[in-house]
């Protein structure tokens, strides 16, 4: 580490990405600090506390490969259980002392002369200070910045308004008239619980969602015991889930026809719970399954079929003090309005005010359709690494696999930089266009781009800028053996 930097590595965010990166830095003997704007670690699993919140990827795969957990209580863990797992990892790997909570990155500016980043950090008491960092890893996640619908008059509504990602744990729906906007993954999980408690629930649906049955057994004690005593058994279970999930990528990227059988199963699942043909018609998607993230629930359709639940497909045109009005002229009286309206995926990067070489800003580059190399490095931003950046999300399996592959790449690039006595490593701008073109070509026939829906996976021009259009195994292989010729190493450490 050069004497002119405060920390070898600044990690922004403390979800799976940030914690995983910190554990790797600790292992490699790097001096690092994690900046976390909230008052606890956990990222999305700290923030998303709406009733029913759980992960739709099996827990034995949605966890670090180096820290298998025999104690998962069921196939699909709840957000609380995942948050507990991350808290456990922080303690076990001794990361806690390097975490600065309530520390918000306000600005990051690259200093070419120094080969380092000036990071301005805002504190809870309104002050700010600077850190000079030898490298910065952004583990800020994409599902971060809630999208709030632009409904005229919403501010005048006198009832409670809550986004699913900023849930008030003390809130109760018992006896209330509740409205929920959105029918994405978060809504599918929350709606059965809201329906159970509310006096009446109105679901404002813009686009119906594909819902499959959920096979979510609780793990019996003997199995937990077996996983604890025979870790190889647990590893075999993880490998089996990984392989089974990986096979699904073919359907998403090349052969959407393979989703026909699953679509039939989803429709049968709906028919078994919803007897009213008019309601079934409202709930039947007109786009290819998988175009939006597929959801799983055994309680969603039964909840929508209840007498005290209404599915409203007329769009909301305005709000007032007592509720909302839909395009058909109906006024819906509400006590609570839940916004299950998703996230602005570029928002988390915007707030960081990142300025790289030659005045490049991440915000402007993003607006222009950000070009990255495997979602990790960005031309014109040396010593900056993104975890779960553009085109590295997944629709078919666990993103923790992608995070681990990316952390491995970051460690390799930093080692290569240090080994050369250089101060900076950056992707060569000339290798990126061909990579992006390949991504575009591969995305063209994926179900996300060609499936007949709009989603947060696509940019304004309808291009996939969110998901990796291939298998995880391919991505892991590519990142495990990076071609160092694709990167430039500059500057010399002042020793
Ligand atoms: P989402 O998938 O973006 O869904 C947002 C919903 O709100 C959609 O139904 C959307 O309708 C609707 N909506 C948005 N703005 C609206 C407006 N102005 N008026 C009416 N409706 C509006 O958001 P999400 O459900 O929070 O899920 C986001 C992502 O989080 C998922 O894709 C997934 O990756 C992740 N997630 C994962 C899990 C898990 O189990 N791993 C659970 C929850 C969430 P349209 O469809 O018409 O746009």
Coordinates of C-alpha atoms and ligand atoms in Angstrom, one line a residue:
X1 CA 0.0 0.0 0.0
X2 CA 1.3 3.4 -0.9
X3 CA 2.0 5.7 2.1
X4 CA -0.2 8.3 0.5
X5 CA -3.5 6.4 0.8
X6 CA -5.5 6.0 4.0
X7 CA -6.8 2.5 3.1
X8 CA -5.9 0.0 0.5
X9 CA -9.5 -0.7 -0.1
X10 CA -12.8 1.1 0.5
X11 CA -15.9 -1.2 0.2
X12 CA -19.2 0.6 -0.2
X13 CA -22.2 -1.3 1.1
X14 CA -22.5 -4.2 3.5
X15 CA -24.8 -6.7 1.9
X16 CA -23.7 -10.1 0.5
X17 CA -21.3 -8.2 -1.9
X18 CA -19.6 -6.0 0.7
X19 CA -19.3 -8.6 3.4
X20 CA -18.0 -11.2 0.9
X21 CA -15.4 -8.6 -0.4
X22 CA -14.4 -7.8 3.1
X23 CA -13.8 -11.4 4.0
X24 CA -11.6 -11.8 0.9
X25 CA -9.7 -8.6 1.8
X26 CA -9.2 -9.9 5.3
X27 CA -7.9 -13.2 3.9
X28 CA -5.5 -11.4 1.6
X29 CA -4.2 -9.2 4.3
X30 CA -5.5 -6.0 2.7
X31 CA -6.2 -3.0 4.7
X32 CA -9.9 -2.1 4.2
X33 CA -12.9 -0.3 5.5
X34 CA -16.6 -0.8 4.8
X35 CA -18.8 2.2 4.5
X36 CA -22.4 1.5 5.2
X37 CA -25.0 4.3 5.2
X38 CA -27.6 2.4 7.3
X39 CA -27.2 1.6 11.0
X40 CA -26.7 -2.1 10.5
X41 CA -25.2 -4.4 7.8
X42 CA -27.3 -6.6 5.5
X43 CA -28.3 -4.6 2.4
X44 CA -31.5 -5.8 0.9
X45 CA -32.1 -8.3 3.7
X46 CA -31.9 -5.6 6.3
X47 CA -34.2 -3.3 4.4
X48 CA -36.9 -5.6 3.1
X49 CA -38.9 -6.5 6.1
X50 CA -42.4 -6.6 4.6
X51 CA -44.6 -9.5 5.8
X52 CA -43.7 -12.7 3.9
X53 CA -40.3 -11.5 2.7
X54 CA -38.2 -14.4 1.7
X55 CA -35.7 -15.4 -0.9
X56 CA -36.9 -17.4 -3.9
X57 CA -33.5 -19.1 -4.3
X58 CA -32.9 -22.1 -2.1
X59 CA -30.9 -21.1 1.0
X60 CA -28.2 -23.8 0.6
X61 CA -27.3 -22.0 -2.7
X62 CA -28.1 -18.5 -1.6
X63 CA -25.2 -18.4 0.8
X64 CA -21.4 -18.2 0.6
X65 CA -19.7 -21.3 -0.8
X66 CA -17.0 -21.0 1.9
X67 CA -19.6 -20.7 4.7
X68 CA -22.2 -23.4 4.3
X69 CA -24.9 -23.2 6.9
X70 CA -26.4 -26.5 8.1
X71 CA -29.0 -24.7 10.1
X72 CA -31.3 -23.2 7.4
X73 CA -34.7 -23.9 8.7
X74 CA -36.4 -24.5 5.4
X75 CA -35.7 -24.7 1.6
X76 CA -36.3 -21.0 1.1
X77 CA -35.2 -18.8 4.0
X78 CA -37.0 -15.7 5.2
X79 CA -35.3 -12.3 5.1
X80 CA -34.8 -12.5 8.9
X81 CA -32.9 -15.8 8.6
X82 CA -30.7 -14.5 5.8
X83 CA -30.0 -11.3 7.8
X84 CA -29.0 -13.5 10.8
X85 CA -26.7 -15.5 8.5
X86 CA -24.9 -12.3 7.3
X87 CA -24.6 -11.0 10.9
X88 CA -23.0 -14.4 11.8
X89 CA -20.5 -14.1 8.9
X90 CA -19.5 -10.6 10.0
X91 CA -18.7 -11.9 13.5
X92 CA -17.1 -15.1 12.5
X93 CA -14.7 -13.5 10.0
X94 CA -13.9 -10.6 12.3
X95 CA -15.2 -8.0 9.8
X96 CA -17.2 -5.9 12.3
X97 CA -14.3 -3.7 13.4
X98 CA -13.7 -2.5 9.9
X99 CA -17.4 -1.4 9.3
X100 CA -18.3 2.2 9.6
X101 CA -22.1 2.4 10.0
X102 CA -24.2 5.6 9.3
X103 CA -21.4 6.5 6.8
X104 CA -22.8 7.7 3.4
X105 CA -20.5 8.1 0.4
X106 CA -21.3 11.6 -0.9
X107 CA -18.7 11.9 -3.6
X108 CA -15.9 9.9 -5.2
X109 CA -13.3 11.5 -7.3
X110 CA -10.3 9.7 -9.0
X111 CA -6.9 11.3 -8.6
X112 CA -4.9 10.2 -11.6
X113 CA -1.6 11.5 -10.1
X114 CA -2.0 9.5 -7.0
X115 CA -3.8 6.5 -8.6
X116 CA -6.3 6.7 -5.8
X117 CA -9.9 7.7 -5.0
X118 CA -10.8 10.7 -2.8
X119 CA -14.0 9.5 -1.1
X120 CA -16.1 12.0 0.8
X121 CA -18.1 10.4 3.6
X122 CA -21.1 12.0 5.3
X123 CA -21.7 11.1 8.9
X124 CA -24.9 10.8 10.9
X125 CA -24.3 14.1 12.6
X126 CA -24.2 16.0 9.3
X127 CA -20.4 16.3 9.1
X128 CA -18.2 14.9 6.4
X129 CA -14.6 13.7 6.0
X130 CA -12.4 12.3 3.3
X131 CA -10.7 9.0 2.8
X132 CA -8.0 8.4 0.2
X133 CA -8.5 4.9 -1.1
X134 CA -6.2 2.7 -3.2
X135 CA -9.2 1.1 -4.7
X136 CA -13.0 1.2 -4.3
X137 CA -15.4 -1.7 -4.5
X138 CA -19.0 -0.7 -4.9
X139 CA -21.3 -3.4 -3.4
X140 CA -24.3 -1.1 -3.3
X141 CA -26.8 -3.5 -5.0
X142 CA -29.4 -2.6 -7.6
X143 CA -32.5 -3.1 -5.6
X144 CA -32.0 -0.2 -3.4
X145 CA -33.7 3.0 -4.4
X146 CA -37.5 2.6 -4.2
X147 CA -39.5 3.6 -7.2
X148 CA -42.4 5.8 -6.0
X149 CA -45.3 6.1 -8.5
X150 CA -46.0 9.5 -9.9
X151 CA -49.7 9.7 -8.8
X152 CA -51.1 13.3 -8.7
X153 CA -52.2 14.1 -5.2
X154 CA -50.4 11.3 -3.4
X155 CA -48.8 13.6 -1.0
X156 CA -52.3 14.7 0.2
X157 CA -53.3 11.2 1.2
X158 CA -53.9 11.2 5.0
X159 CA -53.4 7.5 5.5
X160 CA -50.1 5.6 5.7
X161 CA -48.0 5.1 2.6
X162 CA -45.3 2.5 2.8
X163 CA -42.9 1.1 0.2
X164 CA -42.2 -2.6 0.7
X165 CA -38.5 -1.8 1.1
X166 CA -39.1 0.7 3.9
X167 CA -41.6 -1.3 5.9
X168 CA -42.5 0.0 9.4
X169 CA -42.1 -3.1 11.6
X170 CA -44.7 -1.7 14.0
X171 CA -47.3 -1.2 11.3
X172 CA -50.5 -3.3 11.6
X173 CA -53.1 -3.9 8.9
X174 CA -55.7 -5.4 11.2
X175 CA -59.1 -4.0 10.4
X176 CA -57.8 -1.5 7.9
X177 CA -58.7 -0.8 4.2
X178 CA -55.4 -1.5 2.5
X179 CA -54.4 -0.9 -1.1
X180 CA -51.3 -2.3 -2.7
X181 CA -49.8 -1.1 -6.0
X182 CA -47.8 -3.7 -7.9
X183 CA -47.9 -7.4 -8.5
X184 CA -44.1 -8.2 -8.7
X185 CA -42.1 -10.6 -6.5
X186 CA -42.4 -8.4 -3.4
X187 CA -46.2 -8.0 -3.8
X188 CA -46.7 -11.8 -4.4
X189 CA -45.0 -12.4 -1.0
X190 CA -46.8 -9.6 0.9
X191 CA -50.3 -9.9 -0.5
X192 CA -51.3 -13.1 1.3
X193 CA -50.3 -11.6 4.7
X194 CA -52.0 -8.3 4.0
X195 CA -55.2 -10.1 2.9
X196 CA -55.2 -12.1 6.1
X197 CA -55.1 -9.0 8.3
X198 CA -56.8 -6.2 6.4
X199 CA -60.5 -5.5 6.6
X200 CA -60.4 -5.2 2.8
X201 CA -57.4 -5.4 0.4
X202 CA -57.4 -3.8 -3.1
X203 CA -54.6 -5.0 -5.3
X204 CA -53.9 -2.5 -8.1
X205 CA -52.4 -4.6 -10.8
X206 CA -50.9 -3.2 -14.0
X207 CA -49.4 -6.4 -15.4
X208 CA -50.2 -10.0 -14.1
X209 CA -47.3 -12.1 -12.9
X210 CA -46.5 -15.8 -13.5
X211 CA -46.8 -17.7 -10.3
X212 CA -45.6 -21.3 -9.8
X213 CA -46.4 -23.5 -6.8
X214 CA -43.8 -23.3 -4.1
X215 CA -42.2 -26.4 -2.7
X216 CA -40.7 -25.1 0.5
X217 CA -40.4 -27.9 3.1
X218 CA -39.1 -27.1 6.6
X219 CA -35.8 -29.1 7.2
X220 CA -36.4 -31.8 9.8
X221 CA -34.0 -32.0 12.7
X222 CA -32.4 -35.2 11.5
X223 CA -31.4 -33.5 8.2
X224 CA -30.0 -30.4 9.9
X225 CA -28.1 -32.8 12.2
X226 CA -26.8 -34.8 9.2
X227 CA -25.7 -31.6 7.4
X228 CA -23.9 -30.4 10.6
X229 CA -22.1 -33.7 11.1
X230 CA -21.4 -34.5 7.4
X231 CA -20.6 -31.3 5.6
X232 CA -19.9 -33.2 2.4
X233 CA -23.7 -34.1 2.4
X234 CA -24.6 -30.4 2.5
X235 CA -22.0 -29.7 -0.2
X236 CA -23.6 -32.4 -2.4
X237 CA -27.0 -30.9 -1.8
X238 CA -25.7 -27.4 -2.8
X239 CA -24.1 -28.9 -5.9
X240 CA -27.4 -30.6 -6.8
X241 CA -29.4 -27.3 -6.5
X242 CA -26.7 -25.4 -8.5
X243 CA -26.8 -28.0 -11.3
X244 CA -30.6 -28.1 -11.4
X245 CA -31.0 -24.3 -11.5
X246 CA -28.2 -24.0 -14.0
X247 CA -30.1 -26.1 -16.5
X248 CA -32.9 -23.6 -16.5
X249 CA -30.7 -21.0 -18.2
X250 CA -31.2 -22.6 -21.5
X251 CA -34.9 -21.9 -21.3
X252 CA -34.3 -18.2 -20.5
X253 CA -31.6 -17.5 -23.0
X254 CA -32.1 -19.8 -25.9
X255 CA -35.3 -21.9 -25.8
X256 CA -38.2 -20.1 -24.2
X257 CA -40.4 -23.0 -25.5
X258 CA -39.0 -25.0 -22.7
X259 CA -41.0 -22.8 -20.4
X260 CA -44.3 -24.1 -21.9
X261 CA -44.7 -26.9 -19.4
X262 CA -44.0 -24.6 -16.5
X263 CA -46.5 -22.1 -17.9
X264 CA -49.1 -24.8 -18.0
X265 CA -48.3 -25.7 -14.4
X266 CA -48.7 -22.1 -13.4
X267 CA -52.1 -21.7 -15.1
X268 CA -53.3 -25.0 -13.5
X269 CA -52.0 -23.6 -10.2
X270 CA -54.2 -20.5 -10.7
X271 CA -57.2 -22.5 -11.8
X272 CA -57.1 -24.7 -8.7
X273 CA -57.4 -21.6 -6.5
X274 CA -59.4 -19.1 -8.6
X275 CA -62.8 -20.3 -9.6
X276 CA -64.1 -17.0 -11.0
X277 CA -63.3 -16.9 -14.8
X278 CA -63.4 -13.1 -14.9
X279 CA -60.7 -13.0 -12.2
X280 CA -58.7 -15.7 -13.9
X281 CA -58.7 -13.6 -17.1
X282 CA -57.4 -10.6 -15.2
X283 CA -54.6 -12.7 -13.6
X284 CA -53.5 -14.5 -16.8
X285 CA -50.2 -13.0 -18.2
X286 CA -50.0 -12.3 -21.9
X287 CA -46.2 -12.5 -22.1
X288 CA -43.8 -15.4 -22.1
X289 CA -43.0 -16.8 -18.7
X290 CA -39.6 -15.7 -17.4
X291 CA -39.8 -12.3 -19.1
X292 CA -40.4 -10.9 -15.7
X293 CA -38.9 -12.7 -12.7
X294 CA -41.0 -15.9 -12.1
X295 CA -42.6 -16.0 -8.6
X296 CA -43.6 -18.9 -6.4
X297 CA -46.4 -19.0 -4.0
X298 CA -49.1 -21.3 -2.7
X299 CA -51.0 -18.5 -1.0
X300 CA -51.1 -15.7 -3.6
X301 CA -54.0 -17.0 -5.7
X302 CA -56.1 -18.1 -2.7
X303 CA -55.6 -14.6 -1.2
X304 CA -56.8 -12.9 -4.5
X305 CA -59.8 -15.2 -4.6
X306 CA -61.0 -14.0 -1.2
X307 CA -64.3 -12.1 -0.9
X308 CA -62.5 -9.3 1.0
X309 CA -59.9 -8.8 -1.7
X310 CA -60.4 -6.9 -5.0
X311 CA -58.1 -7.0 -8.0
X312 CA -58.3 -3.7 -9.7
X313 CA -56.9 -3.4 -13.2
X314 CA -58.1 0.1 -14.0
X315 CA -55.1 2.4 -13.5
X316 CA -54.8 4.9 -10.7
X317 CA -55.2 8.4 -12.0
X318 CA -55.1 10.4 -8.8
X319 CA -55.0 10.3 -5.0
X320 CA -56.7 12.5 -2.4
X321 CA -56.9 12.7 1.4
X322 CA -59.0 9.5 1.7
X323 CA -57.8 7.2 -1.1
X324 CA -57.2 6.9 -4.8
X325 CA -59.3 7.2 -7.9
X326 CA -59.0 4.8 -10.9
X327 CA -59.4 5.6 -14.6
X328 CA -62.9 4.1 -14.5
X329 CA -64.0 6.8 -12.1
X330 CA -64.1 4.6 -9.0
X331 CA -62.9 6.1 -5.7
X332 CA -61.2 3.6 -3.4
X333 CA -61.3 4.6 0.2
X334 CA -58.1 3.5 1.9
X335 CA -56.3 3.7 5.3
X336 CA -53.0 2.3 4.0
X337 CA -51.4 2.4 0.6
X338 CA -48.5 -0.1 0.1
X339 CA -46.1 0.6 -2.8
X340 CA -44.7 -2.7 -4.1
X341 CA -43.5 -0.7 -7.1
X342 CA -39.9 -2.0 -7.3
X343 CA -36.6 -0.1 -7.5
X344 CA -34.6 2.3 -9.7
X345 CA -31.7 0.1 -10.6
X346 CA -29.3 2.9 -11.4
X347 CA -30.2 5.0 -8.4
X348 CA -27.7 3.5 -6.1
X349 CA -24.8 4.5 -8.3
X350 CA -26.2 8.0 -9.0
X351 CA -26.0 9.1 -5.3
X352 CA -22.3 8.3 -5.1
X353 CA -21.4 11.2 -7.5
X354 CA -18.5 9.2 -9.0
X355 CA -16.0 11.1 -11.2
X356 CA -13.4 9.1 -13.0
X357 CA -10.8 10.0 -15.7
X358 CA -11.2 13.0 -18.0
X359 CA -14.3 14.2 -16.2
X360 CA -16.3 11.0 -16.8
X361 CA -19.2 10.7 -14.4
X362 CA -20.8 7.4 -13.6
X363 CA -24.2 9.2 -13.7
X364 CA -23.8 10.5 -17.2
X365 CA -22.2 7.3 -18.5
X366 CA -25.1 5.3 -17.0
X367 CA -27.6 7.5 -18.7
X368 CA -25.8 7.0 -22.0
X369 CA -26.2 3.2 -21.4
X370 CA -23.3 2.1 -19.3
X371 CA -20.6 -0.1 -20.8
X372 CA -18.8 -2.4 -18.4
X373 CA -16.5 -5.4 -18.7
X374 CA -18.2 -8.4 -17.2
X375 CA -20.1 -5.9 -15.0
X376 CA -17.1 -5.4 -12.8
X377 CA -14.8 -2.8 -14.4
X378 CA -15.7 0.3 -16.2
X379 CA -13.5 2.1 -18.8
X380 CA -12.3 5.5 -17.5
X381 CA -12.6 4.4 -13.8
X382 CA -9.3 2.9 -12.7
X383 CA -9.2 1.0 -9.4
X384 CA -13.0 0.9 -9.3
X385 CA -14.9 -2.3 -9.2
X386 CA -18.6 -3.0 -9.2
X387 CA -20.1 -6.1 -7.6
X388 CA -23.4 -7.2 -9.1
X389 CA -23.0 -4.4 -11.6
X390 CA -24.8 -4.2 -15.0
X391 CA -25.5 -7.4 -16.8
X392 CA -24.6 -9.6 -13.9
X393 CA -27.9 -10.2 -12.3
X394 CA -29.6 -13.5 -12.8
X395 CA -33.1 -14.8 -13.5
X396 CA -32.4 -18.4 -12.9
X397 CA -30.2 -19.0 -9.9
X398 CA -28.3 -17.5 -7.0
X399 CA -26.6 -14.1 -7.4
X400 CA -24.2 -15.0 -4.6
X401 CA -22.4 -17.2 -7.1
X402 CA -21.8 -14.2 -9.3
X403 CA -20.7 -12.1 -6.4
X404 CA -18.1 -14.7 -5.4
X405 CA -16.8 -14.9 -9.0
X406 CA -16.5 -11.1 -9.1
X407 CA -14.7 -10.9 -5.7
X408 CA -12.2 -13.5 -7.0
X409 CA -11.6 -11.3 -10.1
X410 CA -11.2 -8.1 -8.0
X411 CA -8.6 -9.9 -5.8
X412 CA -6.7 -11.1 -8.8
X413 CA -6.6 -7.7 -10.5
X414 CA -5.5 -6.0 -7.3
X415 CA -2.8 -8.6 -6.8
X416 CA -1.6 -8.2 -10.4
X417 CA -1.5 -4.4 -10.0
X418 CA 0.5 -4.7 -6.8
X419 CA 2.8 -7.4 -8.2
X420 CA 3.7 -5.0 -11.0
X421 CA 4.4 -2.2 -8.6
X422 CA 1.6 -0.2 -10.4
X423 CA -0.8 2.2 -8.7
X424 CA -3.8 1.6 -11.0
X425 CA -5.6 -1.1 -12.9
X426 CA -8.3 -0.4 -15.4
X427 CA -10.0 -2.2 -18.2
X428 CA -8.7 -1.1 -21.6
X429 CA -11.5 1.0 -23.2
X430 CA -10.9 -0.7 -26.6
X431 CA -11.9 -4.2 -25.3
X432 CA -15.3 -3.1 -24.0
X433 CA -17.3 -2.4 -27.2
X434 CA -16.8 -6.0 -28.5
X435 CA -17.9 -7.4 -25.1
X436 CA -21.0 -5.2 -25.0
X437 CA -21.8 -6.1 -28.6
X438 CA -21.6 -9.8 -27.7
X439 CA -23.9 -9.2 -24.7
X440 CA -26.4 -7.4 -26.9
X441 CA -26.4 -10.2 -29.5
X442 CA -26.8 -12.8 -26.8
X443 CA -29.6 -10.9 -25.1
X444 CA -31.6 -10.4 -28.3
X445 CA -33.3 -13.8 -28.2
X446 CA -33.5 -14.1 -24.4
X447 CA -37.0 -14.3 -22.9
X448 CA -36.2 -11.0 -21.0
X449 CA -35.9 -9.1 -24.3
X450 CA -38.1 -11.1 -26.6
X451 CA -40.7 -12.3 -24.2
X452 CA -43.2 -9.5 -24.8
X453 CA -43.0 -7.6 -21.5
X454 CA -41.4 -4.5 -20.1
X455 CA -39.4 -4.8 -16.9
X456 CA -36.6 -3.3 -14.9
X457 CA -34.2 -5.7 -16.7
X458 CA -34.4 -3.5 -19.8
X459 CA -33.1 0.0 -20.4
X460 CA -35.1 2.7 -22.2
X461 CA -34.2 1.3 -25.5
X462 CA -35.4 -2.1 -24.5
X463 CA -31.9 -3.6 -24.1
X464 CA -31.0 -6.0 -21.4
X465 CA -28.6 -4.1 -19.1
X466 CA -29.3 -6.1 -16.0
X467 CA -29.0 -9.8 -16.4
X468 CA -26.1 -12.0 -17.5
X469 CA -27.3 -13.7 -20.7
X470 CA -25.6 -17.0 -20.1
X471 CA -24.8 -19.6 -17.5
X472 CA -23.1 -18.9 -14.2
X473 CA -20.6 -21.6 -14.9
X474 CA -19.5 -19.8 -18.0
X475 CA -19.2 -16.5 -16.1
X476 CA -17.3 -18.2 -13.3
X477 CA -14.8 -19.6 -15.8
X478 CA -14.3 -16.3 -17.5
X479 CA -13.6 -14.5 -14.3
X480 CA -11.5 -17.2 -12.8
X481 CA -8.9 -16.8 -15.5
X482 CA -8.9 -13.2 -16.6
X483 CA -6.8 -12.2 -19.7
X484 CA -4.6 -9.6 -18.1
X485 CA -4.0 -8.1 -21.5
X486 CA -7.5 -6.7 -21.3
X487 CA -6.4 -4.5 -18.5
X488 CA -3.9 -1.7 -18.3
X489 CA -1.7 -1.2 -15.3
X490 CA -0.3 2.3 -14.8
X491 CA 1.6 4.5 -12.3
X492 CA 4.3 3.4 -10.0
X493 CA 4.0 3.0 -6.2
X494 CA 6.0 5.6 -4.4
X495 CA 7.7 3.2 -2.0
Ligands
LIG1 P1 -40.8 -5.2 -9.5 O1 -40.6 -6.6 -9.9 O2 -40.2 -4.2 -10.3 O3 -42.4 -5.1 -9.5 C1 -43.0 -3.8 -9.4 C2 -44.5 -3.9 -9.5 O4 -45.0 -2.6 -9.4 C3 -44.9 -4.4 -10.9 O5 -46.0 -5.2 -10.8 C4 -45.1 -3.1 -11.7 O6 -46.0 -3.2 -12.7 C5 -45.8 -2.3 -10.6 N1 -45.6 -0.9 -10.7 C6 -44.5 -0.2 -10.7 N2 -44.8 1.1 -10.9 C7 -46.1 1.2 -11.0 C8 -47.0 2.3 -11.2 N3 -46.6 3.6 -11.4 N4 -48.3 2.0 -11.3 C9 -48.8 0.7 -11.2 N5 -48.0 -0.3 -11.0 C10 -46.7 -0.1 -10.9 O7 -40.5 -5.0 -8.0 P2 -40.4 -6.0 -6.8 O8 -41.5 -6.9 -6.7 O9 -40.0 -5.2 -5.6 O10 -39.2 -6.9 -7.2 C11 -38.0 -6.3 -7.6 C12 -36.9 -7.3 -7.7 O11 -36.5 -7.7 -6.4 C13 -37.3 -8.7 -8.3 O12 -37.2 -8.7 -9.7 C14 -36.3 -9.6 -7.7 O13 -35.1 -9.6 -8.4 C15 -36.1 -9.0 -6.3 N6 -36.9 -9.7 -5.3 C16 -36.5 -10.9 -5.1 C17 -37.1 -11.6 -4.2 C18 -36.6 -13.0 -3.9 O14 -37.3 -13.8 -3.4 N7 -35.3 -13.3 -4.2 C19 -38.3 -11.2 -3.5 C20 -38.7 -9.9 -3.8 C21 -38.0 -9.1 -4.7 P3 -45.5 -3.6 -14.2 O15 -45.1 -5.1 -14.1 O16 -46.6 -3.3 -15.1 O17 -44.3 -2.8 -14.5

